[in-house]
XYZ file of C-alpha atoms in Angstrom:
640
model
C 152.581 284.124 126.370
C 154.408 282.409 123.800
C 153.398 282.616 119.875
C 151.901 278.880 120.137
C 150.041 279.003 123.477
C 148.371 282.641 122.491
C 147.065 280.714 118.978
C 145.443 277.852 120.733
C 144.161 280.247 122.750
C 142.735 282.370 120.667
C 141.400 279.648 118.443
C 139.739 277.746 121.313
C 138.089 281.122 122.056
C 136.382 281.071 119.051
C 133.962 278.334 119.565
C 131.712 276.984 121.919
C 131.520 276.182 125.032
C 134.989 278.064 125.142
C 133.866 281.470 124.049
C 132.305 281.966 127.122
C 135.072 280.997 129.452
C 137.446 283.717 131.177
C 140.734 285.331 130.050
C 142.397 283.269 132.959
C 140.925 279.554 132.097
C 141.822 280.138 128.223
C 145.214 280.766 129.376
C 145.295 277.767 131.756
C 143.615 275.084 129.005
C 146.442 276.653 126.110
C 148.747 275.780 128.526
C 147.706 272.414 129.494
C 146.967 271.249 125.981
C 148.543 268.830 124.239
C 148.740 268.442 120.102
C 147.921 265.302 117.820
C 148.052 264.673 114.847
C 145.596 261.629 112.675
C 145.895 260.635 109.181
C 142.502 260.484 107.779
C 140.660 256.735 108.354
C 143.119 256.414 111.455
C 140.935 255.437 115.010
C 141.313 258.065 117.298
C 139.205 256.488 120.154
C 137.794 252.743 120.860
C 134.779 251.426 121.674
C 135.031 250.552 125.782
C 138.792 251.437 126.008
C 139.856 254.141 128.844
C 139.505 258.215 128.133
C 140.753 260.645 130.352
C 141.376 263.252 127.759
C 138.844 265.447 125.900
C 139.273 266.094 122.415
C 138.685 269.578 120.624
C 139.301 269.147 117.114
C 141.329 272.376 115.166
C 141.814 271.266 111.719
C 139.932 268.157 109.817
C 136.784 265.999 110.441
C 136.339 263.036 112.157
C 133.444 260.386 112.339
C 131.713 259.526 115.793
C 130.125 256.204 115.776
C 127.414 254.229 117.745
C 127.880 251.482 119.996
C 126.543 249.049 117.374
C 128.895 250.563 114.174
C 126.160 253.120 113.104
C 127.781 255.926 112.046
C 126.172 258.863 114.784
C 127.698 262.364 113.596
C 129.886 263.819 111.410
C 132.280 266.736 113.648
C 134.863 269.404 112.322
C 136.834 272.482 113.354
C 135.838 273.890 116.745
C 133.591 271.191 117.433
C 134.424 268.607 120.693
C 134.421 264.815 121.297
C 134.688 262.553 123.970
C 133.132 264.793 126.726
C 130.303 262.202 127.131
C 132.496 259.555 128.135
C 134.419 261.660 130.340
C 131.137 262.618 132.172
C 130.161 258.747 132.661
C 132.364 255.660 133.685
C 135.492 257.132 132.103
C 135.230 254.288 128.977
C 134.419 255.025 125.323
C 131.030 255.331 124.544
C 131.083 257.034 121.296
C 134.253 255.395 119.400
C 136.149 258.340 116.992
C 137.870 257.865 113.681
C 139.424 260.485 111.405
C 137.575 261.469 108.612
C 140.367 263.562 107.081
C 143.489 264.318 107.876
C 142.850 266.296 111.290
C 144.768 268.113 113.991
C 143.313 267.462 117.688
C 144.007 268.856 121.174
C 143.406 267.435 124.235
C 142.828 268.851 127.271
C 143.432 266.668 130.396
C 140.545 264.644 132.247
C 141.273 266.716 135.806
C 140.981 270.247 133.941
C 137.952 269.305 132.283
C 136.317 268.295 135.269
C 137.410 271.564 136.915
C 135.930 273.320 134.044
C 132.434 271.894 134.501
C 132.325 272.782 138.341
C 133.755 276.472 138.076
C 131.712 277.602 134.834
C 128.222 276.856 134.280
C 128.323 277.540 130.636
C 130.663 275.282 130.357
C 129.010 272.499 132.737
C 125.785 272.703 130.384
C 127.089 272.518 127.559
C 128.703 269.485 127.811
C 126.739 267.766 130.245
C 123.458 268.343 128.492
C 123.223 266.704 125.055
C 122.759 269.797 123.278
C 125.769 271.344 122.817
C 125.161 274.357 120.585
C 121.360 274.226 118.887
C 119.346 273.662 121.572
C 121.489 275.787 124.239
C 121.420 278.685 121.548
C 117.528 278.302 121.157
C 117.196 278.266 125.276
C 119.612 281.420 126.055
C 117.384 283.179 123.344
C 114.189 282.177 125.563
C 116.117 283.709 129.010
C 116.034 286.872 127.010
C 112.648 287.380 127.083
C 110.417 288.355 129.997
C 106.975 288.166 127.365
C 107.402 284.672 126.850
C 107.570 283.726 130.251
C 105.973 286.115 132.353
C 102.258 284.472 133.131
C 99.096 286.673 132.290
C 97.724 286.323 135.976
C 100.641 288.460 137.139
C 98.759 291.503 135.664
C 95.810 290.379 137.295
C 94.769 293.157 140.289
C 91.270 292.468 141.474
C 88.588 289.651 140.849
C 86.284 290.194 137.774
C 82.668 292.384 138.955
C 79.870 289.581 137.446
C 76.657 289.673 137.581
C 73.296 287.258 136.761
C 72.058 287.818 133.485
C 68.644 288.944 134.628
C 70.520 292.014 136.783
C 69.340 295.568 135.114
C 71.681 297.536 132.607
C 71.483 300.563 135.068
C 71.930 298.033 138.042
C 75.602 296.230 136.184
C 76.547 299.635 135.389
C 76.585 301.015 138.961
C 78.420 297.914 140.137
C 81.247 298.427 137.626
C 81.049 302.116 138.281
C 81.211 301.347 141.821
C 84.101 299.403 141.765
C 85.776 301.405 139.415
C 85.934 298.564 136.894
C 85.462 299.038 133.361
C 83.697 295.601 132.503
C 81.050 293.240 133.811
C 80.893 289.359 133.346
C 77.753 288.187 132.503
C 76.662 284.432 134.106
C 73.716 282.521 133.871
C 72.515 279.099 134.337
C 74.925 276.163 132.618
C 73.910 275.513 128.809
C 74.653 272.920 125.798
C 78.477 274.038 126.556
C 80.041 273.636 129.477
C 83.536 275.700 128.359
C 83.226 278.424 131.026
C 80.842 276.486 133.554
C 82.026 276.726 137.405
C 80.869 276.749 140.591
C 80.704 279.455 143.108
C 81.522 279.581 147.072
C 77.686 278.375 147.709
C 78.009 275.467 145.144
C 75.857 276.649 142.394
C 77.162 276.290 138.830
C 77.438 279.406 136.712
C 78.275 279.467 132.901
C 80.329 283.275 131.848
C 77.867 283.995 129.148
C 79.874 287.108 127.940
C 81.180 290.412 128.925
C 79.977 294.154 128.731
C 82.553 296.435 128.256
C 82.479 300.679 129.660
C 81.910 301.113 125.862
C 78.839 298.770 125.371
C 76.730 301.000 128.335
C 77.532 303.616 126.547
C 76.148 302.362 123.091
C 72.880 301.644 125.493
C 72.636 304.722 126.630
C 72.935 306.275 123.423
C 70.639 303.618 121.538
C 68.139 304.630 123.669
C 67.601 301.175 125.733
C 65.557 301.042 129.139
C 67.867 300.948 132.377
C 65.767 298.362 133.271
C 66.655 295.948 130.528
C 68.445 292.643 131.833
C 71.989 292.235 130.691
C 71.691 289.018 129.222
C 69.531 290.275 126.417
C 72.064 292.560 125.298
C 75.291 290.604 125.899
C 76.797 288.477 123.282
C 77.222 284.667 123.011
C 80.584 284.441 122.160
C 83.141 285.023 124.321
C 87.426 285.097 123.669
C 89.357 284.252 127.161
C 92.555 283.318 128.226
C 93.670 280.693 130.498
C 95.532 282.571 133.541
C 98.723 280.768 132.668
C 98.956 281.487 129.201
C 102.192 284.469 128.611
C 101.311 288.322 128.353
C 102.803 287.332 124.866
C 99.936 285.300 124.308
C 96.813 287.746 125.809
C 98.441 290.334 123.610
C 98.285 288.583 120.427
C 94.405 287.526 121.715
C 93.430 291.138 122.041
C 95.244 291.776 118.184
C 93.641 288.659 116.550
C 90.117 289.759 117.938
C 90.151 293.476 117.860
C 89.214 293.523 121.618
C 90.265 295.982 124.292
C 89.091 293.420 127.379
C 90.420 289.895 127.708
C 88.427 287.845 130.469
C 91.376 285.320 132.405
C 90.164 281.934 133.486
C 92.055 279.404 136.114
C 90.630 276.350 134.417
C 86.887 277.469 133.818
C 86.595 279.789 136.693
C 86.997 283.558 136.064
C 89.888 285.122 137.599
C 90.400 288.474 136.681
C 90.106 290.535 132.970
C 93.269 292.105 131.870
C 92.634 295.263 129.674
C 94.826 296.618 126.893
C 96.015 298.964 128.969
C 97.804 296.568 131.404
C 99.341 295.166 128.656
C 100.552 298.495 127.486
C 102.151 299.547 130.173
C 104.243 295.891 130.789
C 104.704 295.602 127.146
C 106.777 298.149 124.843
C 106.524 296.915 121.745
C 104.989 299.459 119.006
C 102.770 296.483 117.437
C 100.029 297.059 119.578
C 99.776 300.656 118.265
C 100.312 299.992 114.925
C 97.241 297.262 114.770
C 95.289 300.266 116.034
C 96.204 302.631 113.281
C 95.924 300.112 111.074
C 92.600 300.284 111.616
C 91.698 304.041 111.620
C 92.796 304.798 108.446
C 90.412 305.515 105.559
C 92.012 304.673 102.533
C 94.520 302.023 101.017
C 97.018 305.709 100.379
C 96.904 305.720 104.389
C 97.413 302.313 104.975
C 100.885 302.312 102.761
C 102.159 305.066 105.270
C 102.172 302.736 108.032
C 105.006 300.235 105.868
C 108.079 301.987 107.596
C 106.052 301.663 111.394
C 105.769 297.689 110.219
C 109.781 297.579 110.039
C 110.004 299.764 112.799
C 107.801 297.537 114.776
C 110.113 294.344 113.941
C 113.315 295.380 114.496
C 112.086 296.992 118.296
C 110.816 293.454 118.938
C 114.052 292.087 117.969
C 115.716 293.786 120.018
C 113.536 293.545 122.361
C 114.316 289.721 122.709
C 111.028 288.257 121.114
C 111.796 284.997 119.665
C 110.300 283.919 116.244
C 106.915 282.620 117.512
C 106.261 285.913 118.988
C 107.797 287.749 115.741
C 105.996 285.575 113.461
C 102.633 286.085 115.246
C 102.897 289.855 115.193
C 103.823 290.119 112.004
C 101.049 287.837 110.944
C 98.265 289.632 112.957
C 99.480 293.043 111.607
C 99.191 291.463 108.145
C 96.121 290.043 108.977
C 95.120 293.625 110.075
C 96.348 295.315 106.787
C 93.836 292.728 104.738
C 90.734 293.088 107.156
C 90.793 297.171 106.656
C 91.159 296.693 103.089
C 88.335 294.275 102.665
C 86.485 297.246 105.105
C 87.000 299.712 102.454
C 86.245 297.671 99.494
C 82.862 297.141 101.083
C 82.614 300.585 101.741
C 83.438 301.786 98.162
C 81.419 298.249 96.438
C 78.387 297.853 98.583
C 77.716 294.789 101.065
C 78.576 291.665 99.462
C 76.093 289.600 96.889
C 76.750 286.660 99.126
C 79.123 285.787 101.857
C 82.298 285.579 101.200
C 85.212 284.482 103.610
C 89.191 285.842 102.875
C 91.477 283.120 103.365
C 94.991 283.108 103.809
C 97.891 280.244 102.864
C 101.370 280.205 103.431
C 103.415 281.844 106.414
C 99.789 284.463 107.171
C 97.911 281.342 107.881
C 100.424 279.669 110.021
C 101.243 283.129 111.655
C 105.250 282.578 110.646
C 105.207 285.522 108.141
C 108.228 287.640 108.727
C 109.556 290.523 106.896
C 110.100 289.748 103.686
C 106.872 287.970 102.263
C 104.667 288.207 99.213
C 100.977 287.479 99.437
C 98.753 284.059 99.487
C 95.322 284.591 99.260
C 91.962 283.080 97.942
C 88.238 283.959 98.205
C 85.888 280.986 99.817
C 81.949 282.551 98.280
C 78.323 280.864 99.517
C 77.358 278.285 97.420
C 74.482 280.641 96.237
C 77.358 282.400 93.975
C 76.148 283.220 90.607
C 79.540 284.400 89.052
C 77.224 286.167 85.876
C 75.931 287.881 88.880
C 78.142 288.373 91.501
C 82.093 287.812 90.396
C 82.149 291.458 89.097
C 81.670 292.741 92.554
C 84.300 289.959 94.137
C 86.596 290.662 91.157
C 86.825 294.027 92.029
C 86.953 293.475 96.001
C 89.795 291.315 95.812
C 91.928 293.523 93.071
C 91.428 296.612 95.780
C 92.853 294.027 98.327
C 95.517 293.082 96.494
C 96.724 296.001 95.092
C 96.383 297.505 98.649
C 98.941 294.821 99.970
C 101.084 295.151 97.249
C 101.159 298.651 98.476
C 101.848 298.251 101.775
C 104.956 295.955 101.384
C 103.252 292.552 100.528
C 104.447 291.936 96.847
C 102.286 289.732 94.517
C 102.427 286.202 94.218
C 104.659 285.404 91.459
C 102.852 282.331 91.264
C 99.365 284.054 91.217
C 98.124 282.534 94.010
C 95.905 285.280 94.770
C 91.582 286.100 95.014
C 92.262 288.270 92.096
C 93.042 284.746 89.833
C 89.337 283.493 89.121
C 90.405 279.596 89.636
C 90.908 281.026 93.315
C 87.754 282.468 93.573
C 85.352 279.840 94.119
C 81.987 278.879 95.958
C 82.709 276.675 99.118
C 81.648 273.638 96.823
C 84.483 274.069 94.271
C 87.182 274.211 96.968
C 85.987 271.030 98.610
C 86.224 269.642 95.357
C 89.905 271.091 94.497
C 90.910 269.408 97.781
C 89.355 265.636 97.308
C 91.232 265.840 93.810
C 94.493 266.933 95.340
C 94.062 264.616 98.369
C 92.739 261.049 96.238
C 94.410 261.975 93.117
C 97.834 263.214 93.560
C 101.088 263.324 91.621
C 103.961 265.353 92.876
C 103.820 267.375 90.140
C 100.167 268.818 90.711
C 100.904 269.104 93.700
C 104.184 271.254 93.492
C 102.226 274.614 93.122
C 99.131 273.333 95.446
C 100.676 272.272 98.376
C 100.634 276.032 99.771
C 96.482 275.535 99.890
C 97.190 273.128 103.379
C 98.407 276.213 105.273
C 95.153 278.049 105.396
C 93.321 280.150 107.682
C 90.230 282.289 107.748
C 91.290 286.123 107.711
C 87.659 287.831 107.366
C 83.987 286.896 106.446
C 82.414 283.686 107.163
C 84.994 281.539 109.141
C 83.031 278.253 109.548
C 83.696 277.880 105.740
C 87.824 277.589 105.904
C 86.844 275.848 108.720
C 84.948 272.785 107.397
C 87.953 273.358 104.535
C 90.575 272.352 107.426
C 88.040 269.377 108.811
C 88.189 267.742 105.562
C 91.712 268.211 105.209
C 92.159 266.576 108.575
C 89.924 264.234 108.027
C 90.976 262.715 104.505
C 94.766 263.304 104.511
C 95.553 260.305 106.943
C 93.467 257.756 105.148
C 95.820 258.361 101.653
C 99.457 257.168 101.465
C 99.833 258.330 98.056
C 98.812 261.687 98.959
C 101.107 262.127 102.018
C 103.968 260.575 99.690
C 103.561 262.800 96.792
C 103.829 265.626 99.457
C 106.245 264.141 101.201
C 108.574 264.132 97.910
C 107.574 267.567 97.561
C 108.937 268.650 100.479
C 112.731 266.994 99.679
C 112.808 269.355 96.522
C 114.822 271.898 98.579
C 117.814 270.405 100.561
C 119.913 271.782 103.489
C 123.336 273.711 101.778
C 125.577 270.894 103.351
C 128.694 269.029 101.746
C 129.330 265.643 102.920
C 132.117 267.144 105.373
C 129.697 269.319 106.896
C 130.740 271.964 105.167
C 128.381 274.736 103.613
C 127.477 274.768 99.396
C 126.859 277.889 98.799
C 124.862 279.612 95.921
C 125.689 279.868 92.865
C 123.172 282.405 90.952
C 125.399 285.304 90.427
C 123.433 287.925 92.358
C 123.688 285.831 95.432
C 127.039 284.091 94.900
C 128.752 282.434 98.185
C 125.348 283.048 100.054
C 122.744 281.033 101.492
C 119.192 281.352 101.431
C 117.973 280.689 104.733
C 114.237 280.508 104.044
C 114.819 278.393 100.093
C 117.103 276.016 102.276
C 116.464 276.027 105.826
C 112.977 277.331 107.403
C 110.715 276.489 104.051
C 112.004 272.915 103.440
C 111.356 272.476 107.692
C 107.835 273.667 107.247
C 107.040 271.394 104.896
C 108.203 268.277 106.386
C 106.508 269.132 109.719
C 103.785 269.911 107.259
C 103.621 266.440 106.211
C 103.546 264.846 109.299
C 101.136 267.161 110.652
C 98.787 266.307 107.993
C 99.974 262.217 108.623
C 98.631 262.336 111.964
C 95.370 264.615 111.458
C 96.462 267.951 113.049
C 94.273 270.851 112.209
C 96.543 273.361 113.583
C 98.472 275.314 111.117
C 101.683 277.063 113.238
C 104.672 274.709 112.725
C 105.344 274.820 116.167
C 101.414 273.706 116.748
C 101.457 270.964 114.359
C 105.051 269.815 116.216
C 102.785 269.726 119.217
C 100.144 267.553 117.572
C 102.768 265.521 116.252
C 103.867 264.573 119.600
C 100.808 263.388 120.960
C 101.359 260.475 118.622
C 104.272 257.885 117.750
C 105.153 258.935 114.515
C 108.329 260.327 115.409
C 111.169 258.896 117.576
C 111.585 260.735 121.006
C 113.529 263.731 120.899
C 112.966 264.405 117.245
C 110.403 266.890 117.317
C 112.131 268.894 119.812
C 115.300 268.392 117.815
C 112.550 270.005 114.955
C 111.406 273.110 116.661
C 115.188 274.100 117.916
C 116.152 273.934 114.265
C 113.329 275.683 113.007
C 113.685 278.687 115.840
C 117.207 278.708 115.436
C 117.055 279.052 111.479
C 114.365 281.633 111.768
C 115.736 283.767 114.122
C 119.036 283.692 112.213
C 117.036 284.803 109.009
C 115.284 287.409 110.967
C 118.400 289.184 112.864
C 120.062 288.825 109.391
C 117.193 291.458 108.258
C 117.068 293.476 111.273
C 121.138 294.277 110.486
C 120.068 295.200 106.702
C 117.109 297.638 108.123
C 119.955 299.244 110.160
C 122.331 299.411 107.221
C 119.840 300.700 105.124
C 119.863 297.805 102.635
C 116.745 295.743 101.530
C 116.260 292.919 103.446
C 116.078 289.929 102.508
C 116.595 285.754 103.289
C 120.295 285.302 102.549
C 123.449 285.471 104.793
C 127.086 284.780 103.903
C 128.816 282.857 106.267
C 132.140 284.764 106.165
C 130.147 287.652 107.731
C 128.906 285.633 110.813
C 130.409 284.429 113.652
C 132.604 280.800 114.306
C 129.947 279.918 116.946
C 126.631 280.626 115.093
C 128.346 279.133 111.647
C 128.961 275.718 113.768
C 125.286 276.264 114.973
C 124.015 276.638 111.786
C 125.317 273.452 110.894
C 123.641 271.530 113.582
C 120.128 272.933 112.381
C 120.784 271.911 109.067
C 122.029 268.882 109.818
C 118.758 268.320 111.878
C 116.786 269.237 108.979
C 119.137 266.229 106.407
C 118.268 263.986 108.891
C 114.305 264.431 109.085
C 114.432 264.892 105.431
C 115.825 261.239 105.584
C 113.681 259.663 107.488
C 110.858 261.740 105.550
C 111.528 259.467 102.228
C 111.239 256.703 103.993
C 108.692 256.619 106.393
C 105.822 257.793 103.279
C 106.994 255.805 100.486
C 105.041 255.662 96.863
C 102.185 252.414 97.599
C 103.378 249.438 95.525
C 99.475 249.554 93.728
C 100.522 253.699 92.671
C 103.897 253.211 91.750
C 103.077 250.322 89.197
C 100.472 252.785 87.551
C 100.706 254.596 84.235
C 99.562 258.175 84.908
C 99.360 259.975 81.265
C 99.597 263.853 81.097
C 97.269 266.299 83.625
């Protein structure tokens, strides 16, 4: 091949959707190609006028424009134009004018068209309008069985159940009998209907609970009658999982809950119950065992022995093909773990509590995003009965044990001291309610710069129902104030995507991390806080970004398609972040949130372009859609 042909063709091979194409087609499109040159501001396509040609572009940038003059994208080297048009009526849709000087090939209409029926790649890449984000995103997904395999395929038998008035000794044969190692409990419908079906002879049933192998044998050695009825025993709540839900998904149940037997519901009916062990033997990852240790150690020296099975545990789902839901989950229920046995032992050593007391978490633990690298975010909710003369010594103490203990384990301190161990974050539930009417009705940008973590917050231990009427007056009061959702809202365009108005990557400049970019300071934490924003816009009380993204588009407040456009930019940046600290585990460097683009490939660079450029767009819209009210802006605010 001659010297010319083999560099288009090795060029072209470079970036999508060419990288994927055979030996044989590269050599037929170098072939076929044909070389032109625009000076920049020159048209290169217009509107309505014929295209049979479709243009890769090798050198330069060009400007692709709506119908209406609206400029649409901005495209350089390796990326492709004109495919659209080509796929349609065979006119101009998208007219194309150089932005700089810039070299283009074309390849002709009749091979592109070949190239679409012969190589599926290819065909959706161009055909679906989501050239490189969204298609990266997707072929992540296809790696992993988890996320799509449905919990009912470990399903092997129907659930044994019984009445509530049925006899310990009675449910225990039947399980026994059946060689089952749980029991349903029903009885007559109550004041909630969330488990409430009807059997084959039409009477309704409610699944009060479940007794576990384990519970009969705390009976037995309690000392209870065989004759006792179940349903005096059993407990009122009960965690389930719908039967379409992913293994992913009853895994992470069984984790958050410290349960061993997960009941599995088609709708409200009981299906089956899926123990841990099932999910053992689909599921490989190391997580599940960790949790488990986690929780049989005895001191805070034990639990920092388990830091290297935490990395261990990430990098095997890695490469096991979770994606960054699934990572971020595990990684926040292990966490989660680490600060439940803590609080254990710092009962154990202090006594039970004066009052009670519920751990909360902010920041990536309470959306369950943490990956990795993370510090902690923590804060003690006490009973209004707290007497801190009385009783701060003992939760002084409690939560310095706790966060020493994470420290230890791999969960640095806050540098911003947003931790229980800081007495302004150690309040009765009173005193929060009241720090979050001020920040809500009285808010300036500024005091809200270091309190905007507070609206990512979930219970960890203790008394939920107190983080919980937190998160209802969040949801409840955030809507009803512009001037809050705009002082967050300017908040949240502090941190901008590292692009230069030719698409082209600004790098940092801080010596340590020179020519580098932070992908959590300038890609995943500026998207979290804009989805953050709306969330809290439209009343969500979820906390998971992708959750919130959900919530967000059960409403209007985003155009179609931007929301999805959201959550492929926010997996796409995470799991960039993430395999970039897999490869320093395996190098034996610290991880960390950084990457320098000379050390990653043409195709994920380009990619990493479209997420960011996803992320300058929302942050656009973002300034506009929550601007400062007229009333607020006119007002003289004096010093805080």
């Amino acid at each position: 091949m001659e010297v010319e042909l083999l560099d288009i063709r090795q060029h072209m091979g470079r970036f999508a959707p060419f990288d994927a194409l055979s030996d044989d087609l590269l050599d037929e499109i170098a072939g076929q190609v044909e070389v032109a040159y625009y000076r920049a501001g020159s048209d290169i396509l217009l509107l309505d006028e014929e295209i049979h040609e479709l243009g890769f572009i090798r050198s330069g940038a060009v400007e692709v424009y709506r119908r209406n003059g609206d400029l649409y994208d901005r495209r350089g080297e390796g990326d492709i134009f004109g495919h659209f048009s080509l796929l349609r009526n065979h006119r101009v849709r998208y007219p194309v004018r150089a932005l700089e000087d810039s070299l283009i090939y074309f390849l002709p209409d009749t091979l592109f068209q070949r190239l679409c029926e012969e190589d599926e790649h290819f065909a959706d890449f161009v055909e679906l309008e989501r050239p490189r984000l969204e298609s990266a995103v997707e072929h992540q997904k296809k790696q992993n069985d988890m996320m799509i395999t449905r919990v009912r395929k470990l399903l092997t038998r129907y659930p044994v159940m019984v009445e509530a008035s049925t006899t310990v000794q009675e449910a225990a044969r039947q399980i026994s009998d059946s060689g089952a190692s749980a029991v349903l409990v029903l009885d007559a419908p109550g004041d909630t209907p969330r488990y409430t079906f009807r059997d084959s002879e039409e009477r309704a049933w409610q699944v009060r609970g479940i007794l576990t192998d384990s519970d009969f044998r705390r009976l037995v050695a309690e000392g209870r009658e065989p004759g006792t009825p179940v349903g005096e025993i059993v407990g009122d709540r009960l965690v389930a999982i719908q039967s379409d839900e992913s293994v992913h998904e009853a895994m992470l149940t069984m984790l958050r809950n410290n349960i061993h037997h997960l009941p599995v519901m088609h709708r409200r009916r009981p299906v089956g119950i899926v123990h841990l062990s099932d999910i053992i033997r689909y599921e490989t990852h190391s997580s599940l065992y960790l949790v488990s240790n986690i929780f049989n150690q005895s001191s805070a020296e034990g639990l920092a022995k388990l830091a290297p099975d935490v990395r261990a545990a990430f990098v095997r789902m890695v490469e096991d093909g979770a994606d960054s839901r699934m990572i971020g989950s595990a990684l926040s229920t292990i966490g989660r773990s680490f600060t439940r046995r803590l609080l254990e032992l710092a009962e154990e050593a202090l006594g039970p509590p004066p009052v009670p007391y519920c751990f909360m978490a902010m920041g990536s633990m309470a959306r369950n995003e943490q990956s990795l690298v993370t510090d902690q975010d923590n804060a003690l909710v006490l009973d209004d009965a707290f007497d801190p003369e009385a009783h701060d010594a003992y939760f002084r103490e409690m939560a310095k044990i706790v966060s020493d203990g994470l420290h230890a384990c791999g969960y640095t301190y806050c540098s911003g001291d947003i931790m229980a161990t800081n007495p302004r974050w150690r309040q009765p539930l009173a005193v929060w309610k009241g720090y979050f009417r001020d920040w809500i009705r009285d808010p300036t940008p500024e005091r809200l710069l270091h309190s905007s973590i507070f609206f990512d917050l979930d219970a960890v231990y203790g008394e939920n129902v107190y983080v919980e009427q937190l998160q209802d007056l969040v949801a409840e009061q955030a809507p009803q104030s512009a001037l809050f959702l705009a002082a967050m809202a300017r908040n949240a365009l502090n941190r901008t995507p590292p692009l230069g108005f030719f698409r082209t990557f600004v790098m940092e400049k801080d010596g340590k991390q020179n020519n580098t970019i932070n992908l959590k300071r300038r890609g995943t934490a500026p998207l979290t806080e804009l989805i953050r924003v709306h969330a809290l816009a439209c009343g969500s009380r979820a906390q998971n970004s992708f959750a919130r993204l959900d919530d967000i588009d059960r409403t209007q407040l985003l155009a179609q398609g931007v929301s999805d456009k959201l959550r492929y930019a926010l997996e796409f940046l995470s799991m960039a972040r993430i395999h970039h600290q897999v490869i320093d585990l395996q190098h034996e460097r610290t991880p960390d949130n950084t990457i320098e683009p000379e050390n990653i490939s043409d195709t994920e660079r380009h990619t990493l372009k479209d997420a960011f450029q996803v992320l300058s767009n929302a942050q656009k819209f973002l300034k506009f859609r929550y601007p400062v009210p007229a009333a607020a802006a006119r007002r003289p605010r004096g010093p805080r």
